[in-house]
mmCIF file of C-alpha atoms and ligand atoms in Angstrom:
data_model
loop_
_atom_site.group_PDB
_atom_site.id
_atom_site.type_symbol
_atom_site.label_atom_id
_atom_site.label_comp_id
_atom_site.label_asym_id
_atom_site.label_seq_id
_atom_site.Cartn_x
_atom_site.Cartn_y
_atom_site.Cartn_z
ATOM 1 C CA MET A 1 58.344 -46.756 -1.799
ATOM 2 C CA ASN A 2 56.531 -44.154 -3.889
ATOM 3 C CA THR A 3 58.473 -40.914 -4.636
ATOM 4 C CA TYR A 4 56.550 -37.622 -4.636
ATOM 5 C CA HIS A 5 57.838 -34.477 -6.182
ATOM 6 C CA LEU A 6 56.659 -31.457 -4.081
ATOM 7 C CA PHE A 7 57.398 -27.781 -5.153
ATOM 8 C CA LEU A 8 57.246 -25.547 -2.246
ATOM 9 C CA LEU A 9 56.534 -21.698 -2.673
ATOM 10 C CA PRO A 10 56.877 -20.168 0.708
ATOM 11 C CA GLY A 11 56.331 -16.531 -0.497
ATOM 12 C CA ASP A 12 56.161 -13.432 1.547
ATOM 13 C CA GLY A 13 55.485 -12.443 5.156
ATOM 14 C CA ILE A 14 54.683 -15.236 7.451
ATOM 15 C CA GLY A 15 54.907 -17.606 4.348
ATOM 16 C CA PRO A 16 58.433 -18.888 5.105
ATOM 17 C CA GLU A 17 57.623 -19.434 8.834
ATOM 18 C CA VAL A 18 54.646 -21.551 8.449
ATOM 19 C CA MET A 19 56.198 -23.318 5.342
ATOM 20 C CA ALA A 20 59.091 -24.432 7.643
ATOM 21 C CA GLU A 21 56.564 -26.222 9.820
ATOM 22 C CA VAL A 22 55.227 -28.169 6.991
ATOM 23 C CA GLU A 23 58.739 -29.396 6.034
ATOM 24 C CA LYS A 24 58.874 -30.808 9.594
ATOM 25 C CA VAL A 25 55.815 -32.760 8.892
ATOM 26 C CA ILE A 26 56.834 -33.922 5.535
ATOM 27 C CA GLN A 27 60.321 -35.072 7.025
ATOM 28 C CA ARG A 28 58.373 -36.951 9.745
ATOM 29 C CA PHE A 29 56.360 -38.894 7.145
ATOM 30 C CA GLU A 30 59.500 -39.692 5.101
ATOM 31 C CA ASP A 31 61.348 -40.821 8.389
ATOM 32 C CA GLU A 32 58.402 -43.245 9.051
ATOM 33 C CA GLY A 33 58.776 -44.751 5.542
ATOM 34 C CA LEU A 34 55.363 -43.360 4.190
ATOM 35 C CA ALA A 35 57.152 -42.202 1.011
ATOM 36 C CA ARG A 36 60.125 -40.317 -0.388
ATOM 37 C CA PHE A 37 59.586 -36.661 -0.850
ATOM 38 C CA GLU A 38 61.736 -34.875 -3.537
ATOM 39 C CA ILE A 39 61.462 -31.192 -2.608
ATOM 40 C CA GLU A 40 62.204 -28.229 -4.704
ATOM 41 C CA LYS A 41 61.608 -24.565 -3.654
ATOM 42 C CA GLY A 42 61.019 -21.493 -5.658
ATOM 43 C CA LEU A 43 59.964 -17.698 -5.269
ATOM 44 C CA VAL A 44 56.529 -16.445 -5.826
ATOM 45 C CA GLY A 45 55.031 -12.838 -4.995
ATOM 46 C CA GLY A 46 57.098 -10.027 -3.755
ATOM 47 C CA CYS A 47 60.218 -12.150 -3.132
ATOM 48 C CA ALA A 48 60.226 -13.132 -6.805
ATOM 49 C CA TYR A 49 59.682 -9.681 -7.773
ATOM 50 C CA ASP A 50 62.648 -8.600 -5.810
ATOM 51 C CA ALA A 51 64.794 -11.242 -7.473
ATOM 52 C CA HIS A 52 63.559 -11.538 -11.062
ATOM 53 C CA GLY A 53 61.306 -8.333 -11.649
ATOM 54 C CA ALA A 54 58.471 -10.830 -12.175
ATOM 55 C CA ALA A 55 55.835 -12.278 -9.545
ATOM 56 C CA ILE A 56 56.954 -15.822 -10.633
ATOM 57 C CA SER A 57 59.763 -16.593 -13.043
ATOM 58 C CA ASP A 58 59.167 -18.868 -16.221
ATOM 59 C CA ALA A 59 61.592 -21.316 -14.597
ATOM 60 C CA ASP A 60 59.550 -21.688 -11.426
ATOM 61 C CA MET A 61 56.339 -22.070 -13.537
ATOM 62 C CA ALA A 62 57.986 -24.933 -15.372
ATOM 63 C CA ARG A 63 58.925 -26.534 -11.971
ATOM 64 C CA ALA A 64 55.327 -26.088 -10.831
ATOM 65 C CA GLU A 65 53.914 -27.784 -13.904
ATOM 66 C CA ALA A 66 56.279 -30.760 -13.472
ATOM 67 C CA ALA A 67 55.542 -31.283 -9.731
ATOM 68 C CA ASP A 68 53.112 -33.961 -8.136
ATOM 69 C CA ALA A 69 51.826 -31.039 -6.014
ATOM 70 C CA VAL A 70 52.479 -27.240 -5.470
ATOM 71 C CA MET A 71 52.467 -26.110 -1.942
ATOM 72 C CA LEU A 72 52.060 -22.316 -1.579
ATOM 73 C CA ALA A 73 52.213 -20.359 1.549
ATOM 74 C CA ALA A 74 51.313 -16.611 0.979
ATOM 75 C CA VAL A 75 52.232 -13.693 -1.120
ATOM 76 C CA GLY A 76 52.186 -9.679 -0.777
ATOM 77 C CA GLY A 77 52.760 -7.129 1.801
ATOM 78 C CA PRO A 78 53.125 -3.289 1.888
ATOM 79 C CA LYS A 79 56.729 -3.215 0.563
ATOM 80 C CA TRP A 80 55.326 -4.081 -2.847
ATOM 81 C CA ALA A 81 52.323 -1.768 -2.764
ATOM 82 C CA SER A 82 53.424 0.419 -5.486
ATOM 83 C CA VAL A 83 55.002 -1.987 -7.911
ATOM 84 C CA PRO A 84 53.638 -2.178 -11.391
ATOM 85 C CA TYR A 85 50.012 -4.058 -11.550
ATOM 86 C CA GLU A 86 51.233 -6.731 -13.848
ATOM 87 C CA VAL A 87 53.998 -7.875 -11.485
ATOM 88 C CA ARG A 88 52.289 -7.344 -8.131
ATOM 89 C CA PRO A 89 52.667 -10.341 -5.675
ATOM 90 C CA GLU A 90 48.999 -11.658 -6.494
ATOM 91 C CA ALA A 91 49.908 -11.856 -10.206
ATOM 92 C CA GLY A 92 52.183 -14.796 -9.448
ATOM 93 C CA LEU A 93 49.160 -16.760 -7.732
ATOM 94 C CA LEU A 94 46.838 -15.832 -10.588
ATOM 95 C CA ARG A 95 49.411 -17.108 -13.211
ATOM 96 C CA LEU A 96 49.969 -20.373 -11.077
ATOM 97 C CA ARG A 97 46.160 -20.976 -11.131
ATOM 98 C CA LYS A 98 45.531 -20.061 -14.749
ATOM 99 C CA ASP A 99 48.508 -21.808 -16.259
ATOM 100 C CA LEU A 100 48.066 -24.862 -14.220
ATOM 101 C CA GLY A 101 44.259 -24.714 -15.259
ATOM 102 C CA LEU A 102 43.196 -25.066 -11.361
ATOM 103 C CA TYR A 103 39.459 -24.803 -11.931
ATOM 104 C CA ALA A 104 38.317 -26.428 -8.632
ATOM 105 C CA ASN A 105 38.893 -24.695 -5.345
ATOM 106 C CA LEU A 106 38.152 -26.914 -2.419
ATOM 107 C CA ARG A 107 37.682 -25.174 0.854
ATOM 108 C CA PRO A 108 36.891 -27.508 3.743
ATOM 109 C CA ALA A 109 35.280 -25.868 6.913
ATOM 110 C CA VAL A 110 36.072 -28.240 9.824
ATOM 111 C CA CYS A 111 35.357 -27.344 13.266
ATOM 112 C CA TYR A 112 37.746 -29.006 15.662
ATOM 113 C CA PRO A 113 35.755 -29.804 18.967
ATOM 114 C CA ALA A 114 38.485 -27.822 21.017
ATOM 115 C CA LEU A 115 37.709 -24.636 19.056
ATOM 116 C CA ALA A 116 33.925 -24.902 18.996
ATOM 117 C CA ALA A 117 33.692 -22.072 21.555
ATOM 118 C CA ALA A 118 35.987 -19.736 19.460
ATOM 119 C CA SER A 119 33.272 -19.415 16.650
ATOM 120 C CA SER A 120 30.916 -16.533 16.441
ATOM 121 C CA LEU A 121 28.171 -18.809 16.390
ATOM 122 C CA LYS A 122 26.978 -21.088 19.283
ATOM 123 C CA PRO A 123 29.041 -24.072 20.029
ATOM 124 C CA GLU A 124 26.287 -26.496 19.299
ATOM 125 C CA VAL A 125 25.864 -25.125 15.858
ATOM 126 C CA VAL A 126 29.407 -25.569 14.569
ATOM 127 C CA GLU A 127 30.674 -28.458 16.979
ATOM 128 C CA GLY A 128 31.671 -31.409 14.675
ATOM 129 C CA LEU A 129 30.938 -29.234 11.492
ATOM 130 C CA ASP A 130 32.605 -30.784 8.428
ATOM 131 C CA ILE A 131 31.550 -29.342 5.163
ATOM 132 C CA MET A 132 33.331 -28.831 1.783
ATOM 133 C CA ILE A 133 32.746 -26.045 -0.709
ATOM 134 C CA VAL A 134 33.759 -26.620 -4.241
ATOM 135 C CA ARG A 135 34.041 -23.242 -5.904
ATOM 136 C CA GLU A 136 34.607 -22.747 -9.716
ATOM 137 C CA LEU A 137 37.974 -20.861 -10.043
ATOM 138 C CA THR A 138 38.623 -20.078 -13.594
ATOM 139 C CA GLY A 139 35.481 -18.905 -15.058
ATOM 140 C CA GLY A 140 32.464 -16.853 -14.535
ATOM 141 C CA VAL A 141 32.202 -13.114 -13.937
ATOM 142 C CA TYR A 142 35.781 -12.566 -12.803
ATOM 143 C CA PHE A 143 37.119 -13.636 -16.292
ATOM 144 C CA GLY A 144 33.982 -13.114 -18.694
ATOM 145 C CA GLU A 145 34.348 -10.539 -21.497
ATOM 146 C CA PRO A 146 33.429 -7.691 -22.034
ATOM 147 C CA LYS A 147 34.958 -6.718 -18.923
ATOM 148 C CA GLU A 148 35.581 -2.850 -18.950
ATOM 149 C CA ILE A 149 34.574 0.635 -17.922
ATOM 150 C CA ILE A 150 33.225 2.628 -20.917
ATOM 151 C CA ASP A 151 32.682 6.318 -21.253
ATOM 152 C CA LEU A 152 29.103 7.153 -22.242
ATOM 153 C CA GLY A 153 30.163 10.783 -23.232
ATOM 154 C CA ASN A 154 27.498 12.387 -21.198
ATOM 155 C CA GLY A 155 29.487 12.598 -17.973
ATOM 156 C CA GLN A 156 28.517 8.965 -17.019
ATOM 157 C CA LYS A 157 30.726 5.797 -17.294
ATOM 158 C CA ARG A 158 29.615 2.257 -17.475
ATOM 159 C CA GLY A 159 31.225 -0.567 -15.524
ATOM 160 C CA ILE A 160 30.735 -3.913 -17.318
ATOM 161 C CA ASP A 161 31.351 -7.482 -16.027
ATOM 162 C CA THR A 162 30.156 -10.527 -17.836
ATOM 163 C CA GLN A 163 28.975 -13.740 -16.179
ATOM 164 C CA VAL A 164 29.514 -16.628 -18.642
ATOM 165 C CA TYR A 165 29.569 -20.218 -18.045
ATOM 166 C CA ASP A 166 29.965 -23.085 -20.801
ATOM 167 C CA THR A 167 28.414 -26.619 -20.356
ATOM 168 C CA PHE A 168 31.961 -28.265 -20.036
ATOM 169 C CA GLU A 169 32.929 -25.876 -17.232
ATOM 170 C CA ILE A 170 29.862 -26.745 -15.282
ATOM 171 C CA GLU A 171 30.265 -30.484 -15.871
ATOM 172 C CA ARG A 172 33.923 -30.583 -14.704
ATOM 173 C CA ILE A 173 33.211 -28.796 -11.460
ATOM 174 C CA GLY A 174 30.171 -30.978 -11.051
ATOM 175 C CA ARG A 175 32.208 -34.027 -11.392
ATOM 176 C CA VAL A 176 34.734 -32.881 -8.843
ATOM 177 C CA ALA A 177 31.949 -32.249 -6.327
ATOM 178 C CA PHE A 178 30.062 -35.498 -6.915
ATOM 179 C CA ASP A 179 33.363 -37.541 -6.767
ATOM 180 C CA LEU A 180 34.149 -35.844 -3.537
ATOM 181 C CA ALA A 181 30.655 -36.553 -2.151
ATOM 182 C CA ARG A 182 30.903 -40.249 -2.624
ATOM 183 C CA LYS A 183 34.035 -40.229 -0.463
ATOM 184 C CA ARG A 184 32.213 -38.177 2.301
ATOM 185 C CA GLY A 185 28.556 -37.972 3.137
ATOM 186 C CA ASN A 186 27.340 -38.649 -0.504
ATOM 187 C CA ARG A 187 25.293 -35.369 -0.671
ATOM 188 C CA VAL A 188 25.776 -32.402 -2.998
ATOM 189 C CA THR A 189 24.200 -29.061 -2.896
ATOM 190 C CA SER A 190 24.334 -27.134 -5.917
ATOM 191 C CA SER A 191 23.889 -23.214 -5.701
ATOM 192 C CA GLU A 192 23.250 -20.415 -8.092
ATOM 193 C CA LYS A 193 20.470 -17.947 -8.983
ATOM 194 C CA HIS A 194 18.324 -19.459 -11.644
ATOM 195 C CA ASN A 195 15.547 -17.294 -10.632
ATOM 196 C CA VAL A 196 17.404 -14.050 -11.976
ATOM 197 C CA MET A 197 20.286 -15.251 -13.975
ATOM 198 C CA LYS A 198 20.511 -17.257 -17.173
ATOM 199 C CA SER A 199 23.944 -18.625 -16.242
ATOM 200 C CA GLY A 200 22.173 -19.961 -13.253
ATOM 201 C CA VAL A 201 19.596 -21.610 -15.451
ATOM 202 C CA LEU A 202 22.184 -23.455 -17.421
ATOM 203 C CA TRP A 203 24.146 -24.238 -14.305
ATOM 204 C CA LYS A 204 21.190 -26.071 -12.670
ATOM 205 C CA GLU A 205 20.237 -27.710 -15.979
ATOM 206 C CA VAL A 206 23.654 -29.062 -16.626
ATOM 207 C CA ILE A 207 24.287 -30.220 -13.024
ATOM 208 C CA THR A 208 20.879 -32.001 -12.915
ATOM 209 C CA ALA A 209 21.744 -33.775 -16.236
ATOM 210 C CA LEU A 210 25.144 -34.851 -15.106
ATOM 211 C CA HIS A 211 23.728 -36.178 -11.760
ATOM 212 C CA LYS A 212 21.231 -38.341 -13.584
ATOM 213 C CA ARG A 213 23.891 -39.493 -16.336
ATOM 214 C CA GLU A 214 26.882 -40.175 -13.969
ATOM 215 C CA PHE A 215 26.033 -39.837 -10.203
ATOM 216 C CA PRO A 216 22.414 -41.039 -9.449
ATOM 217 C CA ASP A 217 23.667 -42.696 -6.318
ATOM 218 C CA VAL A 218 24.620 -39.297 -4.857
ATOM 219 C CA GLN A 219 21.982 -37.167 -3.201
ATOM 220 C CA LEU A 220 21.528 -33.790 -4.899
ATOM 221 C CA ASP A 221 19.594 -30.768 -4.031
ATOM 222 C CA HIS A 222 19.748 -27.168 -5.317
ATOM 223 C CA GLN A 223 19.609 -24.035 -3.376
ATOM 224 C CA LEU A 224 19.490 -20.385 -4.385
ATOM 225 C CA ALA A 225 22.790 -18.796 -3.434
ATOM 226 C CA ASP A 226 21.290 -16.145 -1.071
ATOM 227 C CA ALA A 227 19.161 -18.717 0.680
ATOM 228 C CA LEU A 228 22.307 -20.847 1.056
ATOM 229 C CA GLY A 229 24.040 -17.947 2.623
ATOM 230 C CA MET A 230 21.476 -17.828 5.299
ATOM 231 C CA GLN A 231 21.345 -21.607 5.917
ATOM 232 C CA LEU A 232 25.150 -21.650 6.420
ATOM 233 C CA VAL A 233 24.903 -19.428 9.379
ATOM 234 C CA ARG A 234 21.502 -20.878 10.592
ATOM 235 C CA TRP A 235 22.537 -24.483 10.513
ATOM 236 C CA PRO A 236 25.598 -25.309 8.603
ATOM 237 C CA LYS A 237 25.631 -29.026 9.627
ATOM 238 C CA GLN A 238 22.845 -29.764 7.061
ATOM 239 C CA PHE A 239 25.551 -29.564 4.404
ATOM 240 C CA ASP A 240 28.108 -31.948 3.146
ATOM 241 C CA VAL A 241 29.474 -30.715 -0.326
ATOM 242 C CA ILE A 242 28.409 -27.592 -1.862
ATOM 243 C CA VAL A 243 29.359 -26.657 -5.482
ATOM 244 C CA THR A 244 28.896 -23.229 -6.743
ATOM 245 C CA ASP A 245 30.284 -20.717 -9.097
ATOM 246 C CA ASN A 246 33.411 -18.494 -8.878
ATOM 247 C CA LEU A 247 31.525 -15.347 -7.471
ATOM 248 C CA PHE A 248 29.092 -17.062 -5.190
ATOM 249 C CA GLY A 249 31.855 -19.542 -4.044
ATOM 250 C CA ASP A 250 34.276 -16.662 -3.202
ATOM 251 C CA MET A 251 31.516 -15.290 -0.772
ATOM 252 C CA LEU A 252 30.078 -18.489 0.507
ATOM 253 C CA SER A 253 33.372 -20.148 1.255
ATOM 254 C CA ASP A 254 34.614 -17.137 3.302
ATOM 255 C CA VAL A 255 31.490 -17.279 5.270
ATOM 256 C CA ALA A 256 31.763 -20.911 5.874
ATOM 257 C CA ALA A 257 35.392 -20.657 6.789
ATOM 258 C CA MET A 258 34.607 -18.047 9.496
ATOM 259 C CA LEU A 259 32.143 -20.490 11.167
ATOM 260 C CA THR A 260 35.311 -22.316 12.420
ATOM 261 C CA GLY A 261 37.334 -19.469 13.945
ATOM 262 C CA SER A 262 40.766 -18.246 12.971
ATOM 263 C CA LEU A 263 42.057 -17.487 9.462
ATOM 264 C CA GLY A 264 45.290 -19.609 10.773
ATOM 265 C CA MET A 265 43.192 -22.705 10.711
ATOM 266 C CA LEU A 266 41.837 -22.791 7.152
ATOM 267 C CA PRO A 267 43.457 -24.796 4.413
ATOM 268 C CA SER A 268 42.518 -25.055 0.674
ATOM 269 C CA ALA A 269 43.272 -27.089 -2.471
ATOM 270 C CA SER A 270 42.911 -26.068 -6.076
ATOM 271 C CA LEU A 271 42.732 -28.989 -8.625
ATOM 272 C CA GLY A 272 42.908 -29.090 -12.368
ATOM 273 C CA ASP A 273 42.759 -31.810 -15.159
ATOM 274 C CA LEU A 274 45.135 -34.668 -15.174
ATOM 275 C CA ASN A 275 48.626 -33.673 -15.980
ATOM 276 C CA PRO A 276 49.837 -35.647 -19.169
ATOM 277 C CA SER A 277 53.373 -35.845 -18.103
ATOM 278 C CA THR A 278 52.825 -37.238 -14.584
ATOM 279 C CA GLY A 279 49.251 -38.803 -14.922
ATOM 280 C CA LYS A 280 48.203 -37.037 -11.893
ATOM 281 C CA ARG A 281 45.934 -34.139 -11.516
ATOM 282 C CA ARG A 282 47.428 -30.734 -11.351
ATOM 283 C CA ALA A 283 47.077 -29.332 -7.889
ATOM 284 C CA MET A 284 48.080 -26.490 -5.549
ATOM 285 C CA TYR A 285 47.596 -26.300 -1.842
ATOM 286 C CA GLU A 286 47.637 -23.171 0.191
ATOM 287 C CA PRO A 287 46.261 -21.784 3.538
ATOM 288 C CA VAL A 288 43.411 -19.394 2.995
ATOM 289 C CA HIS A 289 45.195 -16.548 4.940
ATOM 290 C CA GLY A 290 47.717 -13.898 3.381
ATOM 291 C CA SER A 291 51.043 -13.097 4.231
ATOM 292 C CA ALA A 292 50.066 -11.420 7.545
ATOM 293 C CA PRO A 293 52.776 -8.589 7.667
ATOM 294 C CA ASP A 294 51.566 -7.374 10.997
ATOM 295 C CA ILE A 295 53.120 -10.465 12.617
ATOM 296 C CA ALA A 296 55.664 -11.655 10.144
ATOM 297 C CA GLY A 297 59.064 -12.549 11.826
ATOM 298 C CA LYS A 298 57.787 -12.699 15.164
ATOM 299 C CA GLY A 299 57.141 -16.417 15.669
ATOM 300 C CA LEU A 300 53.290 -15.632 16.104
ATOM 301 C CA ALA A 301 51.886 -17.179 13.061
ATOM 302 C CA ASN A 302 49.651 -20.228 13.393
ATOM 303 C CA PRO A 303 51.138 -22.915 10.949
ATOM 304 C CA ILE A 304 47.996 -25.152 11.206
ATOM 305 C CA ALA A 305 46.287 -23.879 8.007
ATOM 306 C CA MET A 306 49.463 -24.631 5.991
ATOM 307 C CA ILE A 307 50.031 -28.008 7.688
ATOM 308 C CA ALA A 308 46.238 -29.049 7.120
ATOM 309 C CA SER A 309 46.850 -28.005 3.448
ATOM 310 C CA PHE A 310 49.734 -30.397 3.057
ATOM 311 C CA GLY A 311 47.023 -32.915 4.624
ATOM 312 C CA MET A 312 44.842 -32.156 1.696
ATOM 313 C CA ALA A 313 47.908 -32.796 -0.633
ATOM 314 C CA LEU A 314 48.083 -36.252 1.035
ATOM 315 C CA ARG A 315 44.590 -36.877 0.399
ATOM 316 C CA TYR A 316 43.957 -35.568 -3.195
ATOM 317 C CA SER A 317 47.478 -35.547 -4.776
ATOM 318 C CA LEU A 318 49.323 -38.447 -3.114
ATOM 319 C CA GLY A 319 46.233 -40.624 -2.563
ATOM 320 C CA ASP A 320 47.012 -41.404 0.966
ATOM 321 C CA GLY A 321 43.787 -40.801 2.880
ATOM 322 C CA ALA A 322 45.033 -42.539 5.929
ATOM 323 C CA ALA A 323 48.161 -40.357 6.432
ATOM 324 C CA ALA A 324 45.920 -37.478 5.940
ATOM 325 C CA ASP A 325 43.511 -38.675 8.550
ATOM 326 C CA ARG A 326 46.453 -39.080 10.895
ATOM 327 C CA LEU A 327 47.596 -35.670 10.384
ATOM 328 C CA ASP A 328 44.148 -34.287 10.849
ATOM 329 C CA ALA A 329 43.970 -36.377 14.103
ATOM 330 C CA ALA A 330 47.384 -35.112 15.204
ATOM 331 C CA ILE A 331 46.012 -31.443 14.731
ATOM 332 C CA ALA A 332 43.024 -32.161 16.847
ATOM 333 C CA ALA A 333 44.959 -33.887 19.392
ATOM 334 C CA VAL A 334 47.323 -30.923 19.992
ATOM 335 C CA LEU A 335 44.376 -28.529 20.267
ATOM 336 C CA ALA A 336 42.653 -30.758 22.763
ATOM 337 C CA ASP A 337 45.809 -30.544 24.756
ATOM 338 C CA GLY A 338 45.314 -26.783 24.980
ATOM 339 C CA VAL A 339 48.177 -26.000 22.928
ATOM 340 C CA ARG A 340 47.694 -22.666 21.051
ATOM 341 C CA THR A 341 49.210 -19.905 19.050
ATOM 342 C CA ALA A 342 48.153 -16.316 19.702
ATOM 343 C CA ASP A 343 45.261 -16.264 17.121
ATOM 344 C CA ILE A 344 43.239 -19.079 18.781
ATOM 345 C CA LYS A 345 44.401 -18.571 22.469
ATOM 346 C CA SER A 346 41.837 -19.039 25.236
ATOM 347 C CA GLU A 347 41.916 -19.115 29.126
ATOM 348 C CA GLY A 348 44.060 -21.894 30.560
ATOM 349 C CA CYS A 349 45.541 -22.916 27.318
ATOM 350 C CA THR A 350 49.544 -23.008 26.624
ATOM 351 C CA LEU A 351 50.613 -20.367 24.377
ATOM 352 C CA VAL A 352 53.274 -21.499 22.000
ATOM 353 C CA SER A 353 55.248 -19.954 18.937
ATOM 354 C CA THR A 354 54.911 -20.943 15.233
ATOM 355 C CA ALA A 355 57.723 -23.585 15.524
ATOM 356 C CA ALA A 356 56.539 -24.994 18.686
ATOM 357 C CA MET A 357 53.110 -25.537 17.354
ATOM 358 C CA GLY A 358 54.838 -27.553 14.431
ATOM 359 C CA ASP A 359 56.990 -29.551 16.820
ATOM 360 C CA ALA A 360 53.787 -30.479 18.855
ATOM 361 C CA ILE A 361 52.004 -31.681 15.686
ATOM 362 C CA VAL A 362 55.029 -33.757 14.624
ATOM 363 C CA ALA A 363 55.268 -35.241 18.301
ATOM 364 C CA ALA A 364 51.462 -36.092 18.044
ATOM 365 C CA LEU A 365 52.120 -37.808 14.681
ATOM 366 C CA GLU A 366 54.942 -39.684 16.215
ATOM 367 C CA ARG A 367 52.700 -41.050 18.939
ATOM 368 C CA THR A 368 50.239 -42.666 16.226
ATOM 369 C CA ALA A 369 53.021 -44.111 14.009
ATOM 370 C CA GLY A 370 52.261 -47.663 13.229
HETATM 371 P P1 LIG B 1 45.908 -11.730 6.098
HETATM 372 O O1 LIG B 1 45.404 -13.071 5.826
HETATM 373 O O2 LIG B 1 47.408 -11.736 5.645
HETATM 374 O O3 LIG B 1 45.794 -11.251 7.704
HETATM 375 C C1 LIG B 1 44.618 -10.905 8.301
HETATM 376 C C2 LIG B 1 44.871 -11.009 9.668
HETATM 377 O O4 LIG B 1 44.783 -12.254 10.080
HETATM 378 C C3 LIG B 1 46.060 -10.272 10.194
HETATM 379 O O5 LIG B 1 45.726 -9.672 11.599
HETATM 380 C C4 LIG B 1 46.973 -11.410 10.477
HETATM 381 O O6 LIG B 1 47.896 -11.097 11.477
HETATM 382 C C5 LIG B 1 45.937 -12.672 10.675
HETATM 383 N N1 LIG B 1 46.522 -13.845 10.260
HETATM 384 C C6 LIG B 1 46.522 -14.313 8.994
HETATM 385 N N2 LIG B 1 47.175 -15.600 8.873
HETATM 386 C C7 LIG B 1 47.400 -15.924 10.190
HETATM 387 C C8 LIG B 1 48.155 -16.884 10.814
HETATM 388 N N3 LIG B 1 48.514 -18.023 10.102
HETATM 389 N N4 LIG B 1 48.363 -17.018 12.124
HETATM 390 C C9 LIG B 1 47.779 -15.896 12.931
HETATM 391 N N5 LIG B 1 47.296 -14.930 12.429
HETATM 392 C C10 LIG B 1 47.009 -14.862 11.128
HETATM 393 O O7 LIG B 1 45.329 -10.565 5.208
HETATM 394 P P2 LIG B 1 45.703 -9.233 4.925
HETATM 395 O O8 LIG B 1 46.207 -8.511 6.267
HETATM 396 O O9 LIG B 1 44.372 -8.583 4.498
HETATM 397 O O10 LIG B 1 46.860 -9.111 3.845
HETATM 398 C C11 LIG B 1 48.086 -9.112 4.063
HETATM 399 C C12 LIG B 1 48.660 -9.398 2.627
HETATM 400 O O11 LIG B 1 48.415 -10.794 2.148
HETATM 401 C C13 LIG B 1 48.313 -8.470 1.661
HETATM 402 O O12 LIG B 1 49.495 -8.047 0.777
HETATM 403 C C14 LIG B 1 47.306 -9.269 0.821
HETATM 404 O O13 LIG B 1 47.336 -8.888 -0.633
HETATM 405 C C15 LIG B 1 48.030 -10.658 0.986
HETATM 406 N N6 LIG B 1 47.089 -11.662 0.724
HETATM 407 C C16 LIG B 1 47.635 -12.863 0.068
HETATM 408 C C17 LIG B 1 46.845 -14.002 0.069
HETATM 409 C C18 LIG B 1 47.508 -15.129 -0.783
HETATM 410 O O14 LIG B 1 48.682 -15.337 -0.595
HETATM 411 N N7 LIG B 1 46.573 -16.234 -0.904
HETATM 412 C C19 LIG B 1 45.491 -13.834 0.496
HETATM 413 C C20 LIG B 1 44.976 -12.939 1.270
HETATM 414 C C21 LIG B 1 45.763 -11.733 1.260
#
């Protein structure tokens, strides 16, 4: 039996509550004999600041580096609003992404049939939606230098950010997108603004050359990022995998995510290069939502985003697509049975707590055990 080493970072607010539900799912898979999971836990965010005066300790960073996969729930909250900037809760997240070199952010937007009516778009536009946005996460305008505000000396200031991409950065994110497409619908849409940005011209050139050289079997098209934004809300089902830069990806993945309903439903994965010590890709899995301090400690949080993030870990780090499919099916079955946490409740459904939602998903998994 394979042994997988998971490093869990529950973090702040609702983080520990939703992580507890993932632990039940992990236990269920272990009981079935799928694999052995070695679990370590650490601190990130406000709780790490309270314990160590840092948003993540060096010791926990080392554990994250050694793990097969890191599972992070959420960080932050009003309690830490005035801590120094370098040790604010989000600094822990950024350090994990940076030190683990997690350059590829995968955000699926899947619309479960039972929730199609909860979208702000018409049910027929979103029902059956299954797209994947691949966002470049460690380059572009959020990191490019110079990045500063300068005083022009005439009562004016100038704010400067720099959009910059090198060939290797575009190639490696492109490879992630093409590889993924081969396991899905075999189509990639690459998005930039080559009509007004030099980085967009290079992005399009590099993706086109990579496609020709290494992935001619995958269907590729290019769309300007503004046009893609329109298409995403007009007819999102036309897409399979979308690959784009850090800034456009930030916005477009939020738009795509909202097509499917609540923040409590949205998982994500961030992937890096192969880890030389484990031979596996460095990876962190986390829900898109934050620490939701308004509902923390009340049993109201929806654990599905966190549980579905573990599904992504099964698929992308542990190489078990069949187990991931079973977990997705268990979530869909529970929703189809009308079991709902407060954020996704509707008429005639059964309202349950965080823990009861986790139990229902584990029970649905049990029903499909081979
Ligand atoms: P949030 O995502 O925490 O919450 C936004 C709204 O969605 C709230 O009303 C909340 O109750 C609800 N919500 C979020 N997750 C839910 C879930 N699983 N189930 C049910 N409802 C859910 O965003 P926010 O309120 O803007 O931020 C709160 C804190 O989280 C801030 O400190 C922020 O910096 C931090 N944050 C952290 C991350 C992260 O850890 N990746 C991401 C976003 C925000």
